[in-house]
Amino acid sequence: MLDDVDRALIHALHIDGRTPFSRIATVLGVSTQTVARRYRRLTAEVALRVVGLPDTRHSGQAQWILRLTAAPHSAQNLARALARRADTSWVKLISGGTEIFTIVTTPDHQPDRALLLHDIPRTAGITAVSAHCLLHLYHGGPSAWRGRPNVLDERQQRLLEPVVQPHSERHAVTRSDAALLAALRHDGRASHADLAKTTGWSAATVARRLAELRAGGALFFDIELDTAVLGIAVQALLWMSVAPTHLDRVATTLAGHAELAFVAATTGSTNLVANALCTGPAALHRYLTQRLGSVEGIHTIETAPVLRTVKATSPMAVV
C-alpha cells in the first residue's frame, strides 16, 4: 500500500527520473535517507524502475506493432523469447493467452531488417502474424500516463523540473550511443561514473552527451511500476477503425483521456490503437460505452484484454 511519501516520490521521479534524492528530499520535506530507503523498497515491492529511452521521433528509428497468434501451449514460451530480444518492448499476452502483442524497434525504416520478416515466420507454433507500422504517436513515450500519482503542487513540480541547457544544434541518437542507451534502459538513475565504465567514455563525456540528447529531445526518462498498486485491475488494447479525415481529431481527443496510456496511428485494417488501464471490468465498460462511445468518428472497436505484461520497456522487467 502506498502512502503519501511513496506517491510523492513516484510523482517526483515522473517529473525527472534523474533528480538527485537530496533535491527530492528537500521538496518533500523529508531526509535524503528516507527518500533513498523508500526508493529501494518500492523497487523491490512494486517493481519501480527509472528507465532512459530514446524518442524514436528524433532517433531515425521505426517502430512496428506485431500481433502474433499462437497455440496455447506455445504462446507463453514465445512471449518470453520475444521479451529477451533487445529490439522489443511491451510484450503482452492478450485475448485469452493465445495472442501476443509487442512493439519492435528497427534501426531505420526498412522493415526487411526487422525480426518480423526473418525470425518470426520460422518460429513453430505461430498460426497468424500481422504487422502494423506505427505512423504517429499521439500519447505515450515522453507523454506519460495521466493515471500516475499527481500529488505535488505547482511549486514543488517547478522545483523538480529538469534543468536542460539549450543547445544550438539538435543532437540525434547515433550508433556510438548504443552502449549508453542500453545502460540507461537497465537503470535510468545510473551514475555518470557507472555509465563511464559501461561506455568507455569519461564521466565528463557521459554528462555532456546526456545533456545533449535530453536538450534535443532524443532521450527522455520514464518510470515503470506495477500499476496494481495504483488500483489498476484491468488493462485492454483497443483497436479502432476511424475515417482518415477524422483520425487526427479522434486521436488527439483520446490522448487527453486519463484512462489511456498509449494512443497511436498505425497501418493495417484498423488505424488507431490505444492501451486502456481501468480499476475493473465495470470501469472499462463505462469507459467504452460512455466516454469512448461519445467520440464521433470511431466506426469499430476491438477490445483485447491484457492478461499479463511479460516485458515493459526495460529488459530488467522480463518475468
Short mmCIF file of C-alpha atoms in Angstrom, two decimals:
data_model
loop_
_atom_site.label_atom_id
_atom_site.label_comp_id
_atom_site.label_asym_id
_atom_site.label_seq_id
_atom_site.Cartn_x
_atom_site.Cartn_y
_atom_site.Cartn_z
CA MET A 1 0.00 0.00 0.00
CA LEU A 2 1.43 3.39 -0.99
CA ASP A 3 1.44 6.25 1.50
CA ASP A 4 1.74 9.98 0.77
CA VAL A 5 5.56 9.93 0.71
CA ASP A 6 5.59 6.99 -1.70
CA ARG A 7 3.18 8.73 -4.06
CA ALA A 8 5.13 11.99 -3.86
CA LEU A 9 8.36 10.15 -4.66
CA ILE A 10 6.78 8.45 -7.69
CA HIS A 11 5.44 11.81 -8.89
CA ALA A 12 8.88 13.39 -8.43
CA LEU A 13 10.58 10.66 -10.47
CA HIS A 14 7.92 11.05 -13.14
CA ILE A 15 8.91 14.73 -13.45
CA ASP A 16 12.62 13.90 -13.69
CA GLY A 17 13.81 10.36 -13.18
CA ARG A 18 17.40 11.50 -12.60
CA THR A 19 16.60 14.09 -9.93
CA PRO A 20 19.06 13.63 -7.02
CA PHE A 21 17.49 12.14 -3.92
CA SER A 22 18.73 15.17 -1.99
CA ARG A 23 16.62 17.53 -4.11
CA ILE A 24 13.56 15.29 -3.83
CA ALA A 25 14.05 15.17 -0.06
CA THR A 26 14.16 18.96 0.17
CA VAL A 27 10.97 19.36 -1.86
CA LEU A 28 9.15 16.64 0.11
CA GLY A 29 10.39 17.86 3.49
CA VAL A 30 11.97 14.55 4.47
CA SER A 31 15.55 13.32 4.79
CA THR A 32 17.66 12.10 1.89
CA GLN A 33 17.98 8.75 3.68
CA THR A 34 14.18 8.44 3.78
CA VAL A 35 13.91 9.04 0.03
CA ALA A 36 16.67 6.52 -0.75
CA ARG A 37 15.11 3.94 1.57
CA ARG A 38 11.64 4.41 0.08
CA TYR A 39 13.05 4.10 -3.45
CA ARG A 40 14.79 0.82 -2.60
CA ARG A 41 11.61 -0.54 -1.02
CA LEU A 42 9.42 0.46 -3.96
CA THR A 43 11.93 -1.08 -6.35
CA ALA A 44 11.68 -4.38 -4.50
CA GLU A 45 7.95 -4.40 -3.76
CA VAL A 46 6.23 -2.74 -6.74
CA ALA A 47 8.94 -3.05 -9.41
CA LEU A 48 9.54 0.72 -9.51
CA ARG A 49 12.24 1.50 -12.04
CA VAL A 50 13.57 4.58 -13.82
CA VAL A 51 14.46 3.94 -17.46
CA GLY A 52 16.14 6.14 -20.05
CA LEU A 53 14.65 5.75 -23.52
CA PRO A 54 15.31 7.19 -26.97
CA ASP A 55 12.46 9.16 -28.51
CA THR A 56 12.08 7.39 -31.84
CA ARG A 57 10.65 10.57 -33.38
CA HIS A 58 14.14 12.08 -33.15
CA SER A 59 16.31 8.98 -33.48
CA GLY A 60 15.67 7.87 -37.06
CA GLN A 61 14.20 4.60 -35.79
CA ALA A 62 10.94 3.00 -36.85
CA GLN A 63 8.50 1.04 -34.70
CA TRP A 64 6.28 -1.86 -35.69
CA ILE A 65 3.41 -3.33 -33.70
CA LEU A 66 3.18 -7.11 -34.03
CA ARG A 67 0.14 -9.25 -33.27
CA LEU A 68 1.03 -12.92 -33.13
CA THR A 69 -1.48 -15.73 -32.67
CA ALA A 70 -0.05 -18.94 -31.31
CA ALA A 71 -1.19 -22.28 -29.94
CA PRO A 72 -1.97 -22.04 -26.20
CA HIS A 73 0.90 -24.32 -25.20
CA SER A 74 3.50 -22.23 -27.07
CA ALA A 75 2.28 -18.63 -26.56
CA GLN A 76 3.94 -18.09 -23.19
CA ASN A 77 7.29 -19.50 -24.33
CA LEU A 78 7.15 -17.35 -27.45
CA ALA A 79 6.35 -14.25 -25.38
CA ARG A 80 9.37 -14.91 -23.15
CA ALA A 81 11.59 -15.41 -26.18
CA LEU A 82 10.43 -12.10 -27.66
CA ALA A 83 10.99 -10.39 -24.31
CA ARG A 84 14.62 -11.44 -24.30
CA ARG A 85 15.28 -9.57 -27.54
CA ALA A 86 16.84 -6.12 -27.36
CA ASP A 87 14.59 -4.77 -30.12
CA THR A 88 11.26 -5.49 -28.41
CA SER A 89 9.23 -3.64 -25.78
CA TRP A 90 5.76 -4.01 -24.27
CA VAL A 91 5.44 -7.75 -24.80
CA LYS A 92 1.91 -8.60 -23.65
CA LEU A 93 -0.19 -11.76 -23.57
CA ILE A 94 -3.71 -10.87 -24.67
CA SER A 95 -7.01 -12.39 -25.78
CA GLY A 96 -7.11 -15.42 -23.52
CA GLY A 97 -3.38 -16.07 -23.73
CA THR A 98 -3.27 -17.17 -27.34
CA GLU A 99 -2.24 -13.81 -28.78
CA ILE A 100 0.92 -11.76 -28.24
CA PHE A 101 1.30 -8.02 -28.68
CA THR A 102 4.72 -6.42 -28.92
CA ILE A 103 6.43 -3.33 -30.29
CA VAL A 104 9.58 -3.87 -32.36
CA THR A 105 12.06 -1.05 -32.91
CA THR A 106 14.13 -1.14 -36.09
CA PRO A 107 17.24 0.97 -36.76
CA ASP A 108 15.70 2.54 -39.84
CA HIS A 109 12.53 2.47 -41.91
CA GLN A 110 13.38 -0.70 -43.80
CA PRO A 111 11.18 -3.47 -42.37
CA ASP A 112 13.14 -6.20 -44.16
CA ARG A 113 15.81 -5.79 -41.47
CA ALA A 114 13.35 -6.39 -38.64
CA LEU A 115 12.65 -9.69 -36.92
CA LEU A 116 9.12 -9.70 -38.34
CA LEU A 117 10.30 -10.87 -41.79
CA HIS A 118 13.13 -13.11 -40.64
CA ASP A 119 12.75 -14.79 -37.27
CA ILE A 120 9.00 -14.77 -36.68
CA PRO A 121 7.83 -16.79 -39.73
CA ARG A 122 10.28 -19.57 -38.82
CA THR A 123 9.01 -19.96 -35.27
CA ALA A 124 6.97 -23.07 -34.60
CA GLY A 125 3.54 -22.68 -33.06
CA ILE A 126 2.60 -19.37 -34.70
CA THR A 127 -0.69 -19.54 -36.56
CA ALA A 128 -1.05 -15.89 -37.63
CA VAL A 129 1.08 -12.74 -37.82
CA SER A 130 0.06 -9.15 -38.52
CA ALA A 131 2.45 -6.20 -38.57
CA HIS A 132 1.41 -2.58 -38.24
CA CYS A 133 3.81 0.30 -38.77
CA LEU A 134 3.45 2.92 -36.03
CA LEU A 135 2.87 6.08 -38.05
CA HIS A 136 2.33 8.67 -35.33
CA LEU A 137 2.43 8.61 -31.53
CA TYR A 138 -0.29 10.78 -30.02
CA HIS A 139 0.21 9.73 -26.41
CA GLY A 140 2.90 7.66 -24.72
CA GLY A 141 6.67 7.87 -24.76
CA PRO A 142 7.65 11.22 -23.24
CA SER A 143 3.97 11.98 -22.50
CA ALA A 144 3.30 9.66 -19.59
CA TRP A 145 0.07 8.07 -18.44
CA ARG A 146 -2.03 10.60 -16.52
CA GLY A 147 -3.25 7.99 -14.07
CA ARG A 148 0.01 8.05 -12.16
CA PRO A 149 0.16 9.80 -8.78
CA ASN A 150 -0.21 13.55 -9.14
CA VAL A 151 0.20 14.82 -5.60
CA LEU A 152 2.85 17.54 -5.76
CA ASP A 153 1.69 21.14 -6.01
CA GLU A 154 2.84 23.50 -8.78
CA ARG A 155 5.67 24.98 -6.71
CA GLN A 156 7.05 21.54 -5.88
CA GLN A 157 6.81 20.48 -9.51
CA ARG A 158 8.71 23.55 -10.69
CA LEU A 159 11.50 22.80 -8.21
CA LEU A 160 11.84 19.29 -9.60
CA GLU A 161 11.71 20.08 -13.31
CA PRO A 162 14.93 19.06 -15.06
CA VAL A 163 17.40 21.81 -15.84
CA VAL A 164 18.13 21.27 -19.52
CA GLN A 165 20.57 23.63 -21.16
CA PRO A 166 19.54 24.55 -24.71
CA HIS A 167 21.94 23.61 -27.49
CA SER A 168 22.39 25.41 -30.76
CA GLU A 169 22.04 22.17 -32.72
CA ARG A 170 19.80 19.12 -32.38
CA HIS A 171 21.73 16.02 -31.38
CA ALA A 172 20.26 12.80 -32.72
CA VAL A 173 20.98 9.33 -31.40
CA THR A 174 23.90 7.70 -33.22
CA ARG A 175 25.43 4.22 -33.21
CA SER A 176 28.08 5.39 -30.79
CA ASP A 177 25.32 5.94 -28.21
CA ALA A 178 24.29 2.26 -28.19
CA ALA A 179 26.13 1.30 -25.00
CA LEU A 180 24.94 4.42 -23.19
CA LEU A 181 21.30 3.83 -24.14
CA ALA A 182 21.48 0.15 -23.23
CA ALA A 183 22.77 1.05 -19.76
CA LEU A 184 20.09 3.70 -19.24
CA ARG A 185 17.37 1.26 -20.32
CA HIS A 186 18.53 -1.01 -17.49
CA ASP A 187 18.89 1.80 -14.94
CA GLY A 188 17.97 5.37 -15.76
CA ARG A 189 19.50 6.55 -12.48
CA ALA A 190 22.93 5.05 -13.13
CA SER A 191 25.67 7.46 -12.08
CA HIS A 192 27.99 9.18 -14.53
CA ALA A 193 30.83 7.06 -13.13
CA ASP A 194 28.94 3.80 -13.75
CA LEU A 195 27.92 4.92 -17.23
CA ALA A 196 31.54 5.83 -17.95
CA LYS A 197 32.61 2.26 -17.11
CA THR A 198 29.95 0.83 -19.39
CA THR A 199 30.66 3.10 -22.36
CA GLY A 200 34.41 3.50 -22.02
CA TRP A 201 33.95 7.27 -22.01
CA SER A 202 34.97 9.68 -19.32
CA ALA A 203 32.38 10.81 -16.77
CA ALA A 204 32.55 14.31 -18.26
CA THR A 205 31.80 12.94 -21.74
CA VAL A 206 28.86 10.96 -20.38
CA ALA A 207 27.45 14.06 -18.67
CA ARG A 208 27.86 16.14 -21.82
CA ARG A 209 26.27 13.53 -24.07
CA LEU A 210 23.31 13.07 -21.71
CA ALA A 211 22.76 16.83 -21.69
CA GLU A 212 22.90 16.98 -25.48
CA LEU A 213 20.45 14.14 -26.03
CA ARG A 214 17.99 15.44 -23.43
CA ALA A 215 18.15 19.01 -24.74
CA GLY A 216 17.48 17.82 -28.29
CA GLY A 217 14.52 15.66 -27.22
CA ALA A 218 16.26 12.47 -28.38
CA LEU A 219 16.33 10.98 -24.86
CA PHE A 220 13.73 11.01 -22.11
CA PHE A 221 13.29 9.31 -18.75
CA ASP A 222 10.24 7.35 -17.69
CA ILE A 223 9.23 5.17 -14.76
CA GLU A 224 7.86 1.67 -14.62
CA LEU A 225 5.95 0.11 -11.74
CA ASP A 226 3.26 -2.44 -11.01
CA THR A 227 0.09 -0.49 -11.79
CA ALA A 228 -1.90 -2.75 -9.46
CA VAL A 229 -0.67 -0.64 -6.51
CA LEU A 230 -2.41 2.32 -8.15
CA GLY A 231 -5.70 0.44 -8.23
CA ILE A 232 -5.47 -0.76 -11.83
CA ALA A 233 -7.05 -4.20 -12.16
CA VAL A 234 -7.87 -4.36 -15.89
CA GLN A 235 -5.86 -3.48 -18.99
CA ALA A 236 -7.05 -3.73 -22.57
CA LEU A 237 -5.75 -2.94 -26.02
CA LEU A 238 -8.25 -1.11 -28.19
CA TRP A 239 -8.01 -1.47 -31.97
CA MET A 240 -10.14 1.17 -33.68
CA SER A 241 -11.16 1.99 -37.22
CA VAL A 242 -11.53 5.73 -37.87
CA ALA A 243 -12.21 7.56 -41.13
CA PRO A 244 -8.92 9.18 -42.22
CA THR A 245 -10.47 12.64 -42.29
CA HIS A 246 -11.34 12.29 -38.57
CA LEU A 247 -8.25 10.37 -37.43
CA ASP A 248 -6.22 13.30 -36.13
CA ARG A 249 -9.18 14.79 -34.25
CA VAL A 250 -10.19 11.49 -32.68
CA ALA A 251 -6.64 10.53 -31.70
CA THR A 252 -5.95 13.95 -30.19
CA THR A 253 -9.16 13.68 -28.17
CA LEU A 254 -8.24 10.21 -26.90
CA ALA A 255 -4.76 11.39 -25.97
CA GLY A 256 -6.42 13.54 -23.32
CA HIS A 257 -8.24 10.62 -21.67
CA ALA A 258 -6.73 9.66 -18.31
CA GLU A 259 -7.71 6.03 -18.89
CA LEU A 260 -5.34 5.69 -21.85
CA ALA A 261 -1.59 5.23 -21.50
CA PHE A 262 -0.85 4.91 -25.22
CA VAL A 263 -2.53 6.21 -28.38
CA ALA A 264 -1.01 5.75 -31.85
CA ALA A 265 -1.96 5.79 -35.51
CA THR A 266 -0.93 2.67 -37.42
CA THR A 267 -1.19 0.94 -40.74
CA GLY A 268 -3.47 -2.06 -41.16
CA SER A 269 -7.15 -2.93 -41.17
CA THR A 270 -7.55 -0.70 -38.11
CA ASN A 271 -5.73 2.61 -38.00
CA LEU A 272 -5.73 3.60 -34.31
CA VAL A 273 -4.57 1.62 -31.28
CA ALA A 274 -4.76 2.52 -27.59
CA ASN A 275 -3.93 0.92 -24.24
CA ALA A 276 -6.61 1.37 -21.57
CA LEU A 277 -5.97 0.99 -17.83
CA CYS A 278 -9.03 0.79 -15.58
CA THR A 279 -9.88 -0.10 -11.99
CA GLY A 280 -12.02 -3.07 -13.04
CA PRO A 281 -14.29 -4.57 -15.71
CA ALA A 282 -17.14 -2.22 -14.79
CA ALA A 283 -14.86 0.81 -15.16
CA LEU A 284 -13.65 -0.43 -18.56
CA HIS A 285 -17.26 -0.95 -19.63
CA ARG A 286 -18.18 2.59 -18.58
CA TYR A 287 -15.19 3.97 -20.44
CA LEU A 288 -16.03 2.08 -23.64
CA THR A 289 -19.76 2.79 -23.65
CA GLN A 290 -19.80 6.33 -22.28
CA ARG A 291 -16.58 8.26 -22.73
CA LEU A 292 -15.12 6.49 -25.75
CA GLY A 293 -18.56 5.85 -27.16
CA SER A 294 -19.29 9.57 -27.22
CA VAL A 295 -16.34 10.33 -29.53
CA GLU A 296 -17.70 10.78 -33.03
CA GLY A 297 -15.81 9.23 -35.93
CA ILE A 298 -14.94 5.81 -34.46
CA HIS A 299 -16.54 3.15 -36.67
CA THR A 300 -15.41 -0.08 -34.98
CA ILE A 301 -13.59 -1.08 -31.79
CA GLU A 302 -11.94 -4.39 -30.97
CA THR A 303 -11.20 -4.83 -27.26
CA ALA A 304 -8.40 -7.27 -26.38
CA PRO A 305 -7.91 -7.81 -22.62
CA VAL A 306 -4.28 -7.92 -21.44
CA LEU A 307 -3.64 -10.99 -19.31
CA ARG A 308 -0.03 -10.25 -18.46
CA THR A 309 2.76 -7.87 -19.38
CA VAL A 310 5.81 -10.06 -19.90
CA LYS A 311 8.11 -7.13 -20.66
CA ALA A 312 7.69 -3.38 -20.39
CA THR A 313 10.37 -1.07 -21.81
CA SER A 314 13.25 -2.32 -19.70
CA PRO A 315 14.99 -5.68 -20.19
CA MET A 316 15.02 -5.99 -16.40
CA ALA A 317 11.22 -6.11 -16.42
CA VAL A 318 11.11 -9.53 -18.07
CA VAL A 319 9.30 -12.09 -15.89
#
